[in-house]
Structure formats: structure tokens, C-alpha cells
Amino acid sequence: KFFLVRVVRHWHRLPREAVLRFLLGRRGHASTASIRAARASNAGRSGSGTAPCPGAWGGASAAPPRGGRAVAGMAGRLLRGCVRAAGLCPRRACGEAAGLRDMGFSQEQARRLLGVESRLSPQRREAAVAQLLLLGLNAEATLGLLERRPGLLRMPTERLQERRLQRALIRCPELFTLPRKRMAAVVRLLRERCLFTAEQLREVLWSCPNVLLEEPHQLHHHFQYVYFRMGVQQKEMVKARLFRMPFAELRSRHIFLERRGQYQTPYKGQIQTNNPKLKDIIQLSEKDFLANLARSTPEEFEVFKQLLAREEEEEEEEEENRDALYTEEDEDFDSEGSKPAWE
């Protein structure tokens, strides 16, 4: 196996009889002498224009070895297949490797890249690689991505050139390596439990592709907080790009406005409110949020976030103590119930 690899890598440096000796001589179909005789006989007749005689393998009357012609053809096909599989065909792979090196790939990276979907046309490969590089990925990241997801090379370049897809992948390149089951779980949650329409779901995925990286239960909690606690409908969530802001930051801004009397949770069925729009709460920078919306100072907001974090820690401790108390009571009840009635 090692010798075959060496032959494939340096096939252009070896004499033809050495390659045939390895491929034919291993099976006992031709010896070294017969191969040399065949080569000399063919070379002598090349100038006269006559076809090689049957005795070219070992004498004037000798017939070719059994299966020799079939094995010779098989050996040639095997050698050409091995060279193509290694990506070292001088007529095609060298040109492809040079093109990939011009794109910024090293020689080793180009060799590995040529081994991915080796039967793909050079134009298709270079077009797909160029589009991935234009999305902001470097050579190493592109190579790793294509080795994990070789189907991207067969994706139509028009699809990779779509502006929405490019924006989504630039914002969140981790989508390339995200498992399909994970994506399907998030999409099903948004569609069935959060009740986004098909058009709203499409807009959410284009504008906030990072939503696919969230854990489903955390994403559902994010949606429920905005829907029930803040009283915002799905249509306004989509317009505000809800999932671009982390949940902790959104919650801090909402509670800050609520405790200052600038936000009130609408009751069920209420449509008209004087609350700030969700779009302003999310899309404004912290400086503009405090100056234009909350009308407060950065120092006050910072102190508020520290107090809010302390409140959350105390609530978690209370819940842990409550759970431990319930566990002890259950254990005591079980131990008392296991005693005999006369005790």
C-alpha cells in the first residue's frame, strides 16, 4: 500500500516498465524480461508502421500471457484512477491547485480541498470557494467547513450570492456547522409554540439568524416574557428584531422603565397603550436609551442592574431553600409512613 502511494505521487518520474512490473508482476502475469521484450519489440516496429506481432511478449512464436492484455488495460485504468483520486492529475488537478493557491490556500490545503467532491468540475469548485471567501471566511475556515459539509460545493452559486443569505451568514457564520436537527427543532418551536406565521418566521430567520443557535427552552422563555409580561404581539416582535438583543439586557431595560413608571403591562385585550415601542427599547444604544427614552443617567442604570442581579441571586437562594425544605418533609413523611401502626 505504501509503495502504491509512492507510485501515485511520483508516477511521472518512474519508467513505464517499473509501473507495469508492479501492477502486472504482482499477479504473475508478466515477468521483467517479458515486459522489456515487449517494449523493445514495440519500439522497433514503431517506425515501420506495422502493428506489434503476437510474439512481442517473449519471442517470435510466444503468445501473450493469459489475461495479459485485459490486465494491462485494468492496470492502466487503476493507475489513472489512483492518480485522479489523489488529486494529482497533471492535466486538471495542477491547474486547480494553482487556482486555489492564488485564492490564499497553501499547497497542503489545496490538496485537501481537491479531495473533497473530487469529481466536481473545476469551475464549480472555484465558484463555490470564492463565494465562501467573499462571505468573510479565511482559507482554513473554508477548508474545514467544506470537509464537514461537502454538499456546499454543489449548492448553486446563485443561492450563495443572495443578499439575504450573505447577510445572515456574515452575521452568524456558525450556521455552517449547525446540525440540521437543531435547526428543525428551533423552527418548529417558533412556528408551533410561538405561533409566528410563515412570512414572519422567514423574516425572523433572515434578520436574526443567531436565533437558531439558542436553546429551545431559553428561546421559548424569551418569547413568553415579551408576549405575556410586556404585552407585545408577534408582528411587533418581528419589526423590532426581537432576538437580536440578549434576553438579560432586554429584561433589564424593561424592568428599569417599569419601576420608573414609564412602562405598564397591558391587560388582556388592550390594544392602545402609552408604552414605549419595543423597537425603541431594543434598537437604541444604551446611551440613547437612557437619554431619550428612560431620561436617566448611566450611573443610575448601572446601580439598578447591580441591585437587580442581587435580587435574582436572593430569589434563587429562596427557591433552593424551599426545594430543600420540601425534600426533607417528603423524606420525613415517607419514614413515618413506613412505621408499623402500633408504634
Short mmCIF file of C-alpha atoms in Angstrom, two decimals, residues 5-201:
data_model
loop_
_atom_site.label_atom_id
_atom_site.label_comp_id
_atom_site.label_asym_id
_atom_site.label_seq_id
_atom_site.Cartn_x
_atom_site.Cartn_y
_atom_site.Cartn_z
CA VAL A 5 1.07 5.66 -2.72
CA ARG A 6 4.67 6.41 -3.69
CA VAL A 7 3.94 5.35 -7.25
CA VAL A 8 0.89 7.60 -7.41
CA ARG A 9 2.76 10.59 -6.05
CA HIS A 10 5.82 10.18 -8.32
CA TRP A 11 4.32 8.35 -11.28
CA HIS A 12 5.77 10.84 -13.79
CA ARG A 13 9.33 10.10 -12.59
CA LEU A 14 9.14 6.31 -12.95
CA PRO A 15 9.87 4.34 -16.13
CA ARG A 16 6.82 2.73 -17.63
CA GLU A 17 8.15 -0.80 -17.16
CA ALA A 18 8.56 -0.21 -13.42
CA VAL A 19 4.89 0.69 -13.08
CA LEU A 20 3.83 -2.30 -15.19
CA ARG A 21 6.17 -4.57 -13.24
CA PHE A 22 4.45 -3.58 -10.03
CA LEU A 23 0.90 -3.77 -11.34
CA LEU A 24 1.36 -6.90 -13.53
CA GLY A 25 4.25 -8.74 -11.96
CA ARG A 26 2.46 -8.96 -8.56
CA ARG A 27 -0.19 -11.16 -10.16
CA GLY A 28 2.33 -13.35 -12.07
CA HIS A 29 1.09 -12.32 -15.49
CA ALA A 30 4.34 -10.87 -16.79
CA SER A 31 7.98 -11.06 -15.83
CA THR A 32 10.64 -8.39 -16.10
CA ALA A 33 12.11 -9.98 -19.22
CA SER A 34 8.78 -10.20 -21.00
CA ILE A 35 7.99 -6.56 -20.26
CA ARG A 36 11.37 -5.42 -21.61
CA ALA A 37 10.96 -7.61 -24.68
CA ALA A 38 7.53 -6.18 -25.33
CA ARG A 39 8.82 -2.64 -25.02
CA ALA A 40 11.80 -3.31 -27.36
CA SER A 41 9.64 -5.06 -29.93
CA ASN A 42 7.09 -2.26 -29.96
CA ALA A 43 9.79 0.37 -30.19
CA GLY A 44 11.41 -1.43 -33.17
CA ARG A 45 8.16 -1.58 -35.09
CA SER A 46 7.03 1.96 -34.32
CA GLY A 47 8.99 3.37 -37.24
CA SER A 48 7.82 0.82 -39.81
CA GLY A 49 4.15 1.46 -39.14
CA THR A 50 3.36 -2.25 -38.63
CA ALA A 51 1.32 -3.45 -35.72
CA PRO A 52 3.05 -5.30 -32.94
CA CYS A 53 3.14 -9.03 -33.53
CA PRO A 54 1.75 -11.53 -31.01
CA GLY A 55 5.25 -12.69 -30.19
CA ALA A 56 6.25 -9.38 -28.76
CA TRP A 57 5.80 -10.68 -25.26
CA GLY A 58 8.57 -13.32 -25.33
CA GLY A 59 9.66 -14.31 -28.83
CA ALA A 60 8.51 -14.77 -32.38
CA SER A 61 6.05 -17.52 -31.59
CA ALA A 62 5.21 -16.85 -28.00
CA ALA A 63 1.68 -15.80 -27.16
CA PRO A 64 0.91 -13.10 -24.68
CA PRO A 65 0.42 -14.30 -21.11
CA ARG A 66 -3.01 -15.39 -20.12
CA GLY A 67 -5.16 -12.35 -19.50
CA GLY A 68 -2.20 -10.08 -20.16
CA ARG A 69 -4.00 -7.57 -22.36
CA ALA A 70 -7.00 -7.38 -20.03
CA VAL A 71 -4.74 -6.98 -17.04
CA ALA A 72 -2.72 -4.29 -18.82
CA GLY A 73 -5.87 -2.33 -19.52
CA MET A 74 -7.03 -2.82 -15.96
CA ALA A 75 -3.66 -1.70 -14.65
CA GLY A 76 -3.79 1.46 -16.71
CA ARG A 77 -7.28 2.28 -15.51
CA LEU A 78 -6.26 1.54 -11.92
CA LEU A 79 -3.24 3.82 -12.14
CA ARG A 80 -5.23 6.66 -13.70
CA GLY A 81 -7.96 6.24 -11.07
CA CYS A 82 -5.44 6.36 -8.22
CA VAL A 83 -3.84 9.49 -9.63
CA ARG A 84 -7.22 11.21 -10.02
CA ALA A 85 -8.28 10.15 -6.51
CA ALA A 86 -5.10 11.68 -5.10
CA GLY A 87 -5.88 14.94 -6.90
CA LEU A 88 -2.54 14.97 -8.71
CA CYS A 89 -3.57 14.61 -12.35
CA PRO A 90 -1.24 16.99 -14.25
CA ARG A 91 -3.86 17.94 -16.81
CA ARG A 92 -6.54 19.01 -14.34
CA ALA A 93 -5.54 18.96 -10.68
CA CYS A 94 -2.37 21.00 -11.09
CA GLY A 95 -4.35 23.81 -12.67
CA GLU A 96 -6.98 23.63 -9.96
CA ALA A 97 -4.33 23.61 -7.23
CA ALA A 98 -2.69 26.68 -8.74
CA GLY A 99 -6.04 28.47 -8.80
CA LEU A 100 -6.70 27.61 -5.17
CA ARG A 101 -3.24 28.77 -4.15
CA ASP A 102 -3.96 32.09 -5.86
CA MET A 103 -7.04 32.39 -3.59
CA GLY A 104 -4.86 32.12 -0.49
CA PHE A 105 -4.74 28.38 0.18
CA SER A 106 -1.46 26.68 0.94
CA GLN A 107 -0.26 23.68 -1.08
CA GLU A 108 -1.42 21.24 1.60
CA GLN A 109 -4.79 22.98 1.95
CA ALA A 110 -5.28 22.93 -1.83
CA ARG A 111 -4.50 19.20 -1.90
CA ARG A 112 -7.05 18.50 0.83
CA LEU A 113 -9.63 20.69 -0.85
CA LEU A 114 -9.22 18.86 -4.15
CA GLY A 115 -10.02 15.63 -2.33
CA VAL A 116 -13.48 16.95 -1.38
CA GLU A 117 -16.01 16.05 -4.09
CA SER A 118 -13.15 15.07 -6.44
CA ARG A 119 -15.48 14.56 -9.41
CA LEU A 120 -16.77 18.13 -9.28
CA SER A 121 -15.86 20.40 -12.17
CA PRO A 122 -13.07 22.95 -11.53
CA GLN A 123 -15.32 25.90 -12.40
CA ARG A 124 -17.99 24.79 -9.93
CA ARG A 125 -15.46 24.27 -7.16
CA GLU A 126 -13.70 27.59 -7.64
CA ALA A 127 -17.00 29.48 -7.82
CA ALA A 128 -18.27 27.97 -4.55
CA VAL A 129 -14.95 28.54 -2.76
CA ALA A 130 -14.82 32.14 -3.99
CA GLN A 131 -18.29 32.85 -2.64
CA LEU A 132 -17.39 31.43 0.77
CA LEU A 133 -14.26 33.57 0.89
CA LEU A 134 -16.33 36.63 -0.01
CA LEU A 135 -18.54 35.93 3.00
CA GLY A 136 -15.58 36.68 5.26
CA LEU A 137 -14.22 33.18 5.94
CA ASN A 138 -10.48 32.62 5.76
CA ALA A 139 -8.82 29.74 3.93
CA GLU A 140 -8.58 27.42 6.95
CA ALA A 141 -12.19 28.02 7.96
CA THR A 142 -13.38 27.46 4.39
CA LEU A 143 -11.46 24.20 4.13
CA GLY A 144 -12.77 22.90 7.46
CA LEU A 145 -16.31 23.87 6.52
CA LEU A 146 -16.19 22.10 3.15
CA GLU A 147 -14.68 18.98 4.69
CA ARG A 148 -17.55 18.84 7.17
CA ARG A 149 -20.24 19.94 4.68
CA PRO A 150 -19.09 18.89 1.17
CA GLY A 151 -22.61 19.45 -0.16
CA LEU A 152 -21.93 23.20 -0.12
CA LEU A 153 -19.78 22.75 -3.22
CA ARG A 154 -22.84 21.53 -5.12
CA MET A 155 -25.04 24.38 -3.91
CA PRO A 156 -25.90 26.74 -6.80
CA THR A 157 -23.73 29.84 -6.73
CA GLU A 158 -26.85 31.94 -7.24
CA ARG A 159 -28.03 30.73 -3.86
CA LEU A 160 -24.79 31.76 -2.20
CA GLN A 161 -24.99 35.15 -3.91
CA GLU A 162 -28.39 36.00 -2.43
CA ARG A 163 -28.06 39.16 -0.36
CA ARG A 164 -30.24 37.89 2.46
CA LEU A 165 -28.29 34.66 2.76
CA GLN A 166 -24.99 36.52 2.66
CA ARG A 167 -26.09 38.90 5.41
CA ALA A 168 -27.29 36.00 7.54
CA LEU A 169 -24.04 34.05 7.13
CA ILE A 170 -21.88 37.11 7.76
CA ARG A 171 -23.76 37.84 11.00
CA CYS A 172 -23.70 34.22 12.11
CA PRO A 173 -21.09 32.02 10.36
CA GLU A 174 -21.68 29.29 12.96
CA LEU A 175 -24.77 28.31 10.94
CA PHE A 176 -22.47 26.44 8.55
CA THR A 177 -21.69 23.80 11.17
CA LEU A 178 -25.07 23.71 12.92
CA PRO A 179 -26.75 20.25 12.85
CA ARG A 180 -29.91 20.05 10.81
CA LYS A 181 -31.90 18.56 13.70
CA ARG A 182 -31.05 21.56 15.86
CA MET A 183 -32.32 23.95 13.19
CA ALA A 184 -35.51 21.94 12.72
CA ALA A 185 -36.23 22.00 16.47
CA VAL A 186 -35.93 25.79 16.66
CA VAL A 187 -38.05 26.34 13.54
CA ARG A 188 -40.74 24.01 14.89
CA LEU A 189 -40.77 25.88 18.20
CA LEU A 190 -41.18 29.28 16.54
CA ARG A 191 -43.88 28.01 14.23
CA GLU A 192 -45.96 25.82 16.55
CA ARG A 193 -45.48 27.21 20.07
CA CYS A 194 -44.69 30.86 19.39
CA LEU A 195 -47.30 30.97 16.60
CA PHE A 196 -45.32 33.01 14.09
CA THR A 197 -46.78 32.93 10.59
CA ALA A 198 -44.73 31.51 7.71
CA GLU A 199 -43.86 35.01 6.47
CA GLN A 200 -42.97 36.22 9.97
CA LEU A 201 -40.83 33.14 10.57
#
